[in-house]
JSON list of C-alpha atoms in Angstrom, two decimals:
[
{"chain": "A", "resi": 41, "resn": "UNK", "atom": "CA", "xyz": [30.91, -25.93, 275.64]},
{"chain": "A", "resi": 42, "resn": "UNK", "atom": "CA", "xyz": [29.18, -24.16, 272.78]},
{"chain": "A", "resi": 43, "resn": "UNK", "atom": "CA", "xyz": [26.44, -21.59, 273.08]},
{"chain": "A", "resi": 44, "resn": "UNK", "atom": "CA", "xyz": [25.82, -20.49, 269.47]},
{"chain": "A", "resi": 45, "resn": "UNK", "atom": "CA", "xyz": [23.88, -23.68, 268.69]},
{"chain": "A", "resi": 46, "resn": "UNK", "atom": "CA", "xyz": [21.61, -23.06, 271.65]},
{"chain": "A", "resi": 47, "resn": "UNK", "atom": "CA", "xyz": [20.43, -19.71, 270.29]},
{"chain": "A", "resi": 48, "resn": "UNK", "atom": "CA", "xyz": [19.36, -20.72, 266.77]},
{"chain": "A", "resi": 49, "resn": "UNK", "atom": "CA", "xyz": [15.54, -20.65, 266.47]},
{"chain": "A", "resi": 50, "resn": "UNK", "atom": "CA", "xyz": [14.75, -24.27, 265.58]},
{"chain": "A", "resi": 51, "resn": "UNK", "atom": "CA", "xyz": [17.24, -26.00, 267.89]},
{"chain": "A", "resi": 52, "resn": "UNK", "atom": "CA", "xyz": [16.11, -23.54, 270.57]},
{"chain": "A", "resi": 53, "resn": "UNK", "atom": "CA", "xyz": [12.62, -25.09, 270.35]},
{"chain": "A", "resi": 54, "resn": "UNK", "atom": "CA", "xyz": [14.13, -28.45, 271.30]},
{"chain": "A", "resi": 55, "resn": "UNK", "atom": "CA", "xyz": [16.29, -26.94, 274.04]},
{"chain": "A", "resi": 56, "resn": "UNK", "atom": "CA", "xyz": [13.35, -25.08, 275.59]},
{"chain": "A", "resi": 57, "resn": "UNK", "atom": "CA", "xyz": [11.08, -28.15, 275.44]},
{"chain": "A", "resi": 58, "resn": "UNK", "atom": "CA", "xyz": [13.69, -30.33, 277.13]},
{"chain": "A", "resi": 59, "resn": "UNK", "atom": "CA", "xyz": [14.48, -27.69, 279.77]},
{"chain": "A", "resi": 60, "resn": "UNK", "atom": "CA", "xyz": [10.75, -27.33, 280.50]},
{"chain": "A", "resi": 61, "resn": "UNK", "atom": "CA", "xyz": [10.65, -31.10, 281.10]},
{"chain": "A", "resi": 62, "resn": "UNK", "atom": "CA", "xyz": [13.45, -30.82, 283.67]},
{"chain": "A", "resi": 63, "resn": "UNK", "atom": "CA", "xyz": [16.41, -31.76, 281.49]},
{"chain": "A", "resi": 64, "resn": "UNK", "atom": "CA", "xyz": [19.82, -30.10, 281.65]},
{"chain": "A", "resi": 65, "resn": "UNK", "atom": "CA", "xyz": [21.03, -29.25, 278.14]},
{"chain": "A", "resi": 66, "resn": "UNK", "atom": "CA", "xyz": [24.66, -28.94, 277.07]},
{"chain": "A", "resi": 67, "resn": "UNK", "atom": "CA", "xyz": [26.11, -28.09, 273.68]},
{"chain": "A", "resi": 68, "resn": "UNK", "atom": "CA", "xyz": [29.65, -29.14, 272.77]},
{"chain": "A", "resi": 69, "resn": "UNK", "atom": "CA", "xyz": [31.66, -27.48, 269.98]},
{"chain": "A", "resi": 70, "resn": "UNK", "atom": "CA", "xyz": [31.97, -29.71, 266.94]},
{"chain": "A", "resi": 71, "resn": "UNK", "atom": "CA", "xyz": [35.43, -30.28, 265.49]},
{"chain": "A", "resi": 72, "resn": "UNK", "atom": "CA", "xyz": [36.60, -27.11, 263.68]},
{"chain": "A", "resi": 73, "resn": "UNK", "atom": "CA", "xyz": [33.77, -25.02, 265.17]},
{"chain": "A", "resi": 74, "resn": "UNK", "atom": "CA", "xyz": [33.78, -22.50, 268.01]},
{"chain": "A", "resi": 75, "resn": "UNK", "atom": "CA", "xyz": [36.64, -23.03, 270.45]},
{"chain": "A", "resi": 76, "resn": "UNK", "atom": "CA", "xyz": [37.94, -25.93, 268.34]},
{"chain": "A", "resi": 77, "resn": "UNK", "atom": "CA", "xyz": [38.92, -23.73, 265.38]},
{"chain": "A", "resi": 78, "resn": "UNK", "atom": "CA", "xyz": [42.71, -23.65, 265.10]},
{"chain": "A", "resi": 79, "resn": "UNK", "atom": "CA", "xyz": [44.91, -20.89, 263.64]},
{"chain": "A", "resi": 80, "resn": "UNK", "atom": "CA", "xyz": [45.84, -21.43, 259.99]},
{"chain": "A", "resi": 81, "resn": "UNK", "atom": "CA", "xyz": [43.31, -24.22, 259.59]},
{"chain": "A", "resi": 82, "resn": "UNK", "atom": "CA", "xyz": [40.04, -24.04, 257.65]},
{"chain": "A", "resi": 83, "resn": "UNK", "atom": "CA", "xyz": [36.91, -23.90, 259.79]},
{"chain": "A", "resi": 84, "resn": "UNK", "atom": "CA", "xyz": [33.79, -26.03, 259.70]},
{"chain": "A", "resi": 85, "resn": "UNK", "atom": "CA", "xyz": [33.55, -28.89, 257.20]},
{"chain": "A", "resi": 86, "resn": "UNK", "atom": "CA", "xyz": [36.67, -27.84, 255.29]},
{"chain": "A", "resi": 87, "resn": "UNK", "atom": "CA", "xyz": [38.45, -28.14, 258.63]},
{"chain": "A", "resi": 88, "resn": "UNK", "atom": "CA", "xyz": [37.06, -31.65, 259.02]},
{"chain": "A", "resi": 89, "resn": "UNK", "atom": "CA", "xyz": [38.47, -32.51, 255.60]},
{"chain": "A", "resi": 90, "resn": "UNK", "atom": "CA", "xyz": [41.82, -30.92, 256.46]},
{"chain": "A", "resi": 91, "resn": "UNK", "atom": "CA", "xyz": [42.15, -32.93, 259.67]},
{"chain": "A", "resi": 92, "resn": "UNK", "atom": "CA", "xyz": [41.14, -36.16, 257.94]},
{"chain": "A", "resi": 93, "resn": "UNK", "atom": "CA", "xyz": [43.69, -35.55, 255.18]},
{"chain": "A", "resi": 94, "resn": "UNK", "atom": "CA", "xyz": [46.34, -34.88, 257.85]},
{"chain": "A", "resi": 95, "resn": "UNK", "atom": "CA", "xyz": [45.54, -38.30, 259.38]},
{"chain": "A", "resi": 96, "resn": "UNK", "atom": "CA", "xyz": [44.19, -36.76, 262.57]},
{"chain": "A", "resi": 97, "resn": "UNK", "atom": "CA", "xyz": [41.38, -38.54, 264.40]},
{"chain": "A", "resi": 98, "resn": "UNK", "atom": "CA", "xyz": [38.52, -36.12, 263.79]},
{"chain": "A", "resi": 99, "resn": "UNK", "atom": "CA", "xyz": [36.31, -36.78, 266.80]},
{"chain": "A", "resi": 100, "resn": "UNK", "atom": "CA", "xyz": [38.71, -37.65, 269.63]},
{"chain": "A", "resi": 101, "resn": "UNK", "atom": "CA", "xyz": [38.62, -34.15, 271.16]},
{"chain": "A", "resi": 102, "resn": "UNK", "atom": "CA", "xyz": [34.85, -33.81, 270.70]},
{"chain": "A", "resi": 103, "resn": "UNK", "atom": "CA", "xyz": [34.21, -37.19, 272.35]},
{"chain": "A", "resi": 104, "resn": "UNK", "atom": "CA", "xyz": [36.55, -36.31, 275.23]},
{"chain": "A", "resi": 105, "resn": "UNK", "atom": "CA", "xyz": [34.63, -33.04, 275.81]},
{"chain": "A", "resi": 106, "resn": "UNK", "atom": "CA", "xyz": [31.32, -34.90, 275.73]},
{"chain": "A", "resi": 107, "resn": "UNK", "atom": "CA", "xyz": [32.55, -37.48, 278.22]},
{"chain": "A", "resi": 108, "resn": "UNK", "atom": "CA", "xyz": [33.88, -34.72, 280.47]},
{"chain": "A", "resi": 109, "resn": "UNK", "atom": "CA", "xyz": [30.49, -32.99, 280.39]},
{"chain": "A", "resi": 110, "resn": "UNK", "atom": "CA", "xyz": [28.72, -36.24, 281.26]},
{"chain": "A", "resi": 111, "resn": "UNK", "atom": "CA", "xyz": [31.19, -36.91, 284.09]},
{"chain": "A", "resi": 112, "resn": "UNK", "atom": "CA", "xyz": [30.77, -33.37, 285.44]},
{"chain": "A", "resi": 113, "resn": "UNK", "atom": "CA", "xyz": [26.98, -33.21, 285.23]},
{"chain": "A", "resi": 114, "resn": "UNK", "atom": "CA", "xyz": [26.47, -36.80, 286.48]},
{"chain": "A", "resi": 115, "resn": "UNK", "atom": "CA", "xyz": [23.04, -37.05, 284.86]},
{"chain": "A", "resi": 116, "resn": "UNK", "atom": "CA", "xyz": [20.65, -39.91, 285.48]},
{"chain": "A", "resi": 117, "resn": "UNK", "atom": "CA", "xyz": [20.18, -40.30, 281.72]},
{"chain": "A", "resi": 118, "resn": "UNK", "atom": "CA", "xyz": [21.99, -38.87, 278.68]},
{"chain": "A", "resi": 119, "resn": "UNK", "atom": "CA", "xyz": [20.66, -38.28, 275.19]},
{"chain": "A", "resi": 120, "resn": "UNK", "atom": "CA", "xyz": [22.32, -36.88, 272.08]},
{"chain": "A", "resi": 121, "resn": "UNK", "atom": "CA", "xyz": [20.82, -34.63, 269.41]},
{"chain": "A", "resi": 122, "resn": "UNK", "atom": "CA", "xyz": [22.23, -33.05, 266.29]},
{"chain": "A", "resi": 123, "resn": "UNK", "atom": "CA", "xyz": [21.27, -31.44, 263.00]},
{"chain": "A", "resi": 124, "resn": "UNK", "atom": "CA", "xyz": [23.15, -31.98, 259.74]},
{"chain": "A", "resi": 125, "resn": "UNK", "atom": "CA", "xyz": [26.89, -32.23, 260.59]},
{"chain": "A", "resi": 126, "resn": "UNK", "atom": "CA", "xyz": [25.85, -32.06, 264.25]},
{"chain": "A", "resi": 127, "resn": "UNK", "atom": "CA", "xyz": [23.82, -35.17, 263.52]},
{"chain": "A", "resi": 128, "resn": "UNK", "atom": "CA", "xyz": [27.00, -36.89, 262.36]},
{"chain": "A", "resi": 129, "resn": "UNK", "atom": "CA", "xyz": [28.65, -35.89, 265.64]},
{"chain": "A", "resi": 130, "resn": "UNK", "atom": "CA", "xyz": [25.64, -37.06, 267.70]},
{"chain": "A", "resi": 131, "resn": "UNK", "atom": "CA", "xyz": [25.68, -40.42, 265.88]},
{"chain": "A", "resi": 132, "resn": "UNK", "atom": "CA", "xyz": [29.43, -40.74, 266.45]},
{"chain": "A", "resi": 133, "resn": "UNK", "atom": "CA", "xyz": [28.87, -40.11, 270.17]},
{"chain": "A", "resi": 134, "resn": "UNK", "atom": "CA", "xyz": [25.92, -42.52, 270.33]},
{"chain": "A", "resi": 135, "resn": "UNK", "atom": "CA", "xyz": [28.04, -45.24, 268.70]},
{"chain": "A", "resi": 136, "resn": "UNK", "atom": "CA", "xyz": [30.98, -44.80, 271.06]},
{"chain": "A", "resi": 137, "resn": "UNK", "atom": "CA", "xyz": [29.57, -43.81, 274.46]},
{"chain": "A", "resi": 138, "resn": "UNK", "atom": "CA", "xyz": [27.61, -46.44, 276.36]},
{"chain": "A", "resi": 139, "resn": "UNK", "atom": "CA", "xyz": [26.01, -43.84, 278.65]},
{"chain": "A", "resi": 140, "resn": "UNK", "atom": "CA", "xyz": [23.97, -42.38, 275.78]},
{"chain": "A", "resi": 141, "resn": "UNK", "atom": "CA", "xyz": [20.46, -43.79, 276.24]},
{"chain": "A", "resi": 142, "resn": "UNK", "atom": "CA", "xyz": [18.82, -42.17, 273.17]},
{"chain": "A", "resi": 143, "resn": "UNK", "atom": "CA", "xyz": [19.90, -40.24, 270.09]},
{"chain": "A", "resi": 144, "resn": "UNK", "atom": "CA", "xyz": [17.84, -38.07, 267.76]},
{"chain": "A", "resi": 145, "resn": "UNK", "atom": "CA", "xyz": [19.07, -36.51, 264.54]},
{"chain": "A", "resi": 146, "resn": "UNK", "atom": "CA", "xyz": [17.47, -34.18, 262.00]},
{"chain": "A", "resi": 147, "resn": "UNK", "atom": "CA", "xyz": [18.69, -34.02, 258.40]},
{"chain": "A", "resi": 148, "resn": "UNK", "atom": "CA", "xyz": [21.86, -35.84, 259.47]},
{"chain": "A", "resi": 149, "resn": "UNK", "atom": "CA", "xyz": [25.06, -36.24, 257.54]},
{"chain": "A", "resi": 150, "resn": "UNK", "atom": "CA", "xyz": [25.59, -40.01, 257.52]},
{"chain": "A", "resi": 151, "resn": "UNK", "atom": "CA", "xyz": [28.17, -40.23, 254.71]},
{"chain": "A", "resi": 152, "resn": "UNK", "atom": "CA", "xyz": [30.82, -37.52, 254.38]},
{"chain": "A", "resi": 153, "resn": "UNK", "atom": "CA", "xyz": [31.46, -38.41, 250.74]},
{"chain": "A", "resi": 154, "resn": "UNK", "atom": "CA", "xyz": [28.04, -36.91, 249.81]},
{"chain": "A", "resi": 155, "resn": "UNK", "atom": "CA", "xyz": [29.13, -33.44, 250.94]},
{"chain": "A", "resi": 156, "resn": "UNK", "atom": "CA", "xyz": [30.65, -31.10, 248.36]},
{"chain": "A", "resi": 157, "resn": "UNK", "atom": "CA", "xyz": [33.38, -30.18, 250.85]},
{"chain": "A", "resi": 158, "resn": "UNK", "atom": "CA", "xyz": [34.76, -33.74, 250.57]},
{"chain": "A", "resi": 159, "resn": "UNK", "atom": "CA", "xyz": [34.77, -34.02, 246.76]},
{"chain": "A", "resi": 160, "resn": "UNK", "atom": "CA", "xyz": [38.17, -35.32, 245.73]},
{"chain": "A", "resi": 161, "resn": "UNK", "atom": "CA", "xyz": [39.30, -35.92, 249.32]},
{"chain": "A", "resi": 162, "resn": "UNK", "atom": "CA", "xyz": [42.62, -37.77, 249.24]},
{"chain": "A", "resi": 163, "resn": "UNK", "atom": "CA", "xyz": [42.13, -39.70, 252.48]},
{"chain": "A", "resi": 164, "resn": "UNK", "atom": "CA", "xyz": [39.75, -42.47, 253.48]},
{"chain": "A", "resi": 165, "resn": "UNK", "atom": "CA", "xyz": [36.69, -40.98, 255.13]},
{"chain": "A", "resi": 166, "resn": "UNK", "atom": "CA", "xyz": [35.48, -42.22, 258.51]},
{"chain": "A", "resi": 167, "resn": "UNK", "atom": "CA", "xyz": [32.39, -44.43, 258.45]},
{"chain": "A", "resi": 168, "resn": "UNK", "atom": "CA", "xyz": [29.61, -44.18, 261.01]},
{"chain": "A", "resi": 169, "resn": "UNK", "atom": "CA", "xyz": [28.90, -47.17, 263.22]},
{"chain": "A", "resi": 170, "resn": "UNK", "atom": "CA", "xyz": [25.39, -47.93, 264.41]},
{"chain": "A", "resi": 171, "resn": "UNK", "atom": "CA", "xyz": [24.46, -46.30, 267.71]},
{"chain": "A", "resi": 172, "resn": "UNK", "atom": "CA", "xyz": [24.35, -48.45, 270.84]},
{"chain": "A", "resi": 173, "resn": "UNK", "atom": "CA", "xyz": [21.01, -46.91, 271.82]},
{"chain": "A", "resi": 174, "resn": "UNK", "atom": "CA", "xyz": [17.57, -46.27, 270.29]},
{"chain": "A", "resi": 175, "resn": "UNK", "atom": "CA", "xyz": [17.65, -43.77, 267.44]},
{"chain": "A", "resi": 176, "resn": "UNK", "atom": "CA", "xyz": [15.12, -41.24, 266.07]},
{"chain": "A", "resi": 177, "resn": "UNK", "atom": "CA", "xyz": [15.97, -39.90, 262.61]},
{"chain": "A", "resi": 178, "resn": "UNK", "atom": "CA", "xyz": [14.10, -37.33, 260.47]},
{"chain": "A", "resi": 179, "resn": "UNK", "atom": "CA", "xyz": [14.92, -36.22, 256.94]},
{"chain": "A", "resi": 180, "resn": "UNK", "atom": "CA", "xyz": [13.18, -34.87, 253.85]},
{"chain": "A", "resi": 181, "resn": "UNK", "atom": "CA", "xyz": [12.34, -37.13, 250.90]},
{"chain": "A", "resi": 182, "resn": "UNK", "atom": "CA", "xyz": [14.91, -35.26, 248.81]},
{"chain": "A", "resi": 183, "resn": "UNK", "atom": "CA", "xyz": [17.73, -33.76, 250.84]},
{"chain": "A", "resi": 184, "resn": "UNK", "atom": "CA", "xyz": [20.49, -33.27, 248.30]},
{"chain": "A", "resi": 185, "resn": "UNK", "atom": "CA", "xyz": [22.81, -31.61, 250.83]},
{"chain": "A", "resi": 186, "resn": "UNK", "atom": "CA", "xyz": [23.31, -34.67, 253.05]},
{"chain": "A", "resi": 187, "resn": "UNK", "atom": "CA", "xyz": [21.79, -37.42, 250.90]},
{"chain": "A", "resi": 188, "resn": "UNK", "atom": "CA", "xyz": [18.41, -38.87, 251.79]},
{"chain": "A", "resi": 189, "resn": "UNK", "atom": "CA", "xyz": [19.33, -42.30, 250.38]},
{"chain": "A", "resi": 190, "resn": "UNK", "atom": "CA", "xyz": [22.42, -42.47, 252.59]},
{"chain": "A", "resi": 191, "resn": "UNK", "atom": "CA", "xyz": [20.46, -41.41, 255.70]},
{"chain": "A", "resi": 192, "resn": "UNK", "atom": "CA", "xyz": [17.77, -43.99, 254.99]},
{"chain": "A", "resi": 193, "resn": "UNK", "atom": "CA", "xyz": [20.40, -46.69, 254.49]},
{"chain": "A", "resi": 194, "resn": "UNK", "atom": "CA", "xyz": [22.00, -45.72, 257.80]},
{"chain": "A", "resi": 195, "resn": "UNK", "atom": "CA", "xyz": [18.60, -45.85, 259.52]},
{"chain": "A", "resi": 196, "resn": "UNK", "atom": "CA", "xyz": [18.01, -49.34, 258.09]},
{"chain": "A", "resi": 197, "resn": "UNK", "atom": "CA", "xyz": [21.44, -50.55, 259.25]},
{"chain": "A", "resi": 198, "resn": "UNK", "atom": "CA", "xyz": [20.64, -49.12, 262.70]},
{"chain": "A", "resi": 199, "resn": "UNK", "atom": "CA", "xyz": [17.23, -50.81, 262.89]},
{"chain": "A", "resi": 200, "resn": "UNK", "atom": "CA", "xyz": [15.45, -47.43, 262.92]},
{"chain": "A", "resi": 201, "resn": "UNK", "atom": "CA", "xyz": [12.20, -46.48, 261.23]},
{"chain": "A", "resi": 202, "resn": "UNK", "atom": "CA", "xyz": [12.97, -42.98, 259.87]},
{"chain": "A", "resi": 203, "resn": "UNK", "atom": "CA", "xyz": [10.57, -40.04, 259.90]},
{"chain": "A", "resi": 204, "resn": "UNK", "atom": "CA", "xyz": [10.51, -39.13, 256.21]},
{"chain": "A", "resi": 205, "resn": "UNK", "atom": "CA", "xyz": [9.14, -35.65, 255.49]},
{"chain": "A", "resi": 206, "resn": "UNK", "atom": "CA", "xyz": [7.71, -34.67, 252.10]},
{"chain": "A", "resi": 207, "resn": "UNK", "atom": "CA", "xyz": [9.49, -32.37, 249.72]},
{"chain": "A", "resi": 208, "resn": "UNK", "atom": "CA", "xyz": [13.00, -31.30, 248.91]},
{"chain": "A", "resi": 209, "resn": "UNK", "atom": "CA", "xyz": [15.52, -29.33, 250.93]},
{"chain": "A", "resi": 210, "resn": "UNK", "atom": "CA", "xyz": [17.65, -29.60, 254.01]},
{"chain": "A", "resi": 211, "resn": "UNK", "atom": "CA", "xyz": [15.54, -27.70, 256.56]},
{"chain": "A", "resi": 212, "resn": "UNK", "atom": "CA", "xyz": [12.86, -29.37, 258.65]},
{"chain": "A", "resi": 213, "resn": "UNK", "atom": "CA", "xyz": [9.85, -27.85, 260.38]},
{"chain": "A", "resi": 214, "resn": "UNK", "atom": "CA", "xyz": [9.36, -26.62, 263.91]},
{"chain": "A", "resi": 215, "resn": "UNK", "atom": "CA", "xyz": [7.12, -29.65, 264.45]},
{"chain": "A", "resi": 216, "resn": "UNK", "atom": "CA", "xyz": [10.05, -31.95, 263.74]},
{"chain": "A", "resi": 217, "resn": "UNK", "atom": "CA", "xyz": [12.06, -30.39, 266.55]},
{"chain": "A", "resi": 218, "resn": "UNK", "atom": "CA", "xyz": [9.08, -30.68, 268.91]},
{"chain": "A", "resi": 219, "resn": "UNK", "atom": "CA", "xyz": [8.69, -34.36, 267.96]},
{"chain": "A", "resi": 220, "resn": "UNK", "atom": "CA", "xyz": [12.41, -34.96, 268.57]},
{"chain": "A", "resi": 221, "resn": "UNK", "atom": "CA", "xyz": [12.14, -33.30, 271.98]},
{"chain": "A", "resi": 222, "resn": "UNK", "atom": "CA", "xyz": [9.10, -35.41, 272.88]},
{"chain": "A", "resi": 223, "resn": "UNK", "atom": "CA", "xyz": [10.88, -38.59, 271.82]},
{"chain": "A", "resi": 224, "resn": "UNK", "atom": "CA", "xyz": [14.04, -37.68, 273.70]},
{"chain": "A", "resi": 225, "resn": "UNK", "atom": "CA", "xyz": [11.95, -36.84, 276.78]},
{"chain": "A", "resi": 226, "resn": "UNK", "atom": "CA", "xyz": [9.94, -40.03, 276.92]},
{"chain": "A", "resi": 227, "resn": "UNK", "atom": "CA", "xyz": [10.81, -42.25, 273.97]},
{"chain": "A", "resi": 228, "resn": "UNK", "atom": "CA", "xyz": [7.61, -41.67, 272.01]},
{"chain": "A", "resi": 229, "resn": "UNK", "atom": "CA", "xyz": [6.57, -39.60, 269.01]}
]
């Protein structure tokens, strides 16, 4: 489990809103983050690249941890949420785990090749599949970090009407996190 993500101000808004609605909230370390950082291996997205170039399945451990958490908690319903690279992880989970009933992502990475950390990567990059559940996706009109065009194309392939926010940049507003929490809580926003 990861706790750092639960203390950041904007994700904390979502966590608090869901908890106030009676939801249990769990955070799982992404590959190459937190407890999943390995000695002599780059951390974060450069770690993702390293593992991909080594031919290692990037999300097997993450998905196993998520499934273990679901098995342990035995929830009535399970949703996934992620921001940026966490959005990529949430989408990977939502595409591979039938028990996920909803997924919401904010400023999600949907194509690793857009990220500067993967420029010149020598290995084929994994491609996201569509989630097996309803999806809520929010992004700015011009998010150069993760690629608005790629996120919109992913939303279209997934049959999702995206929430497109005006302006440039990667960060989204507090209201976006509240809307995601409302949608995850009851499927509307």
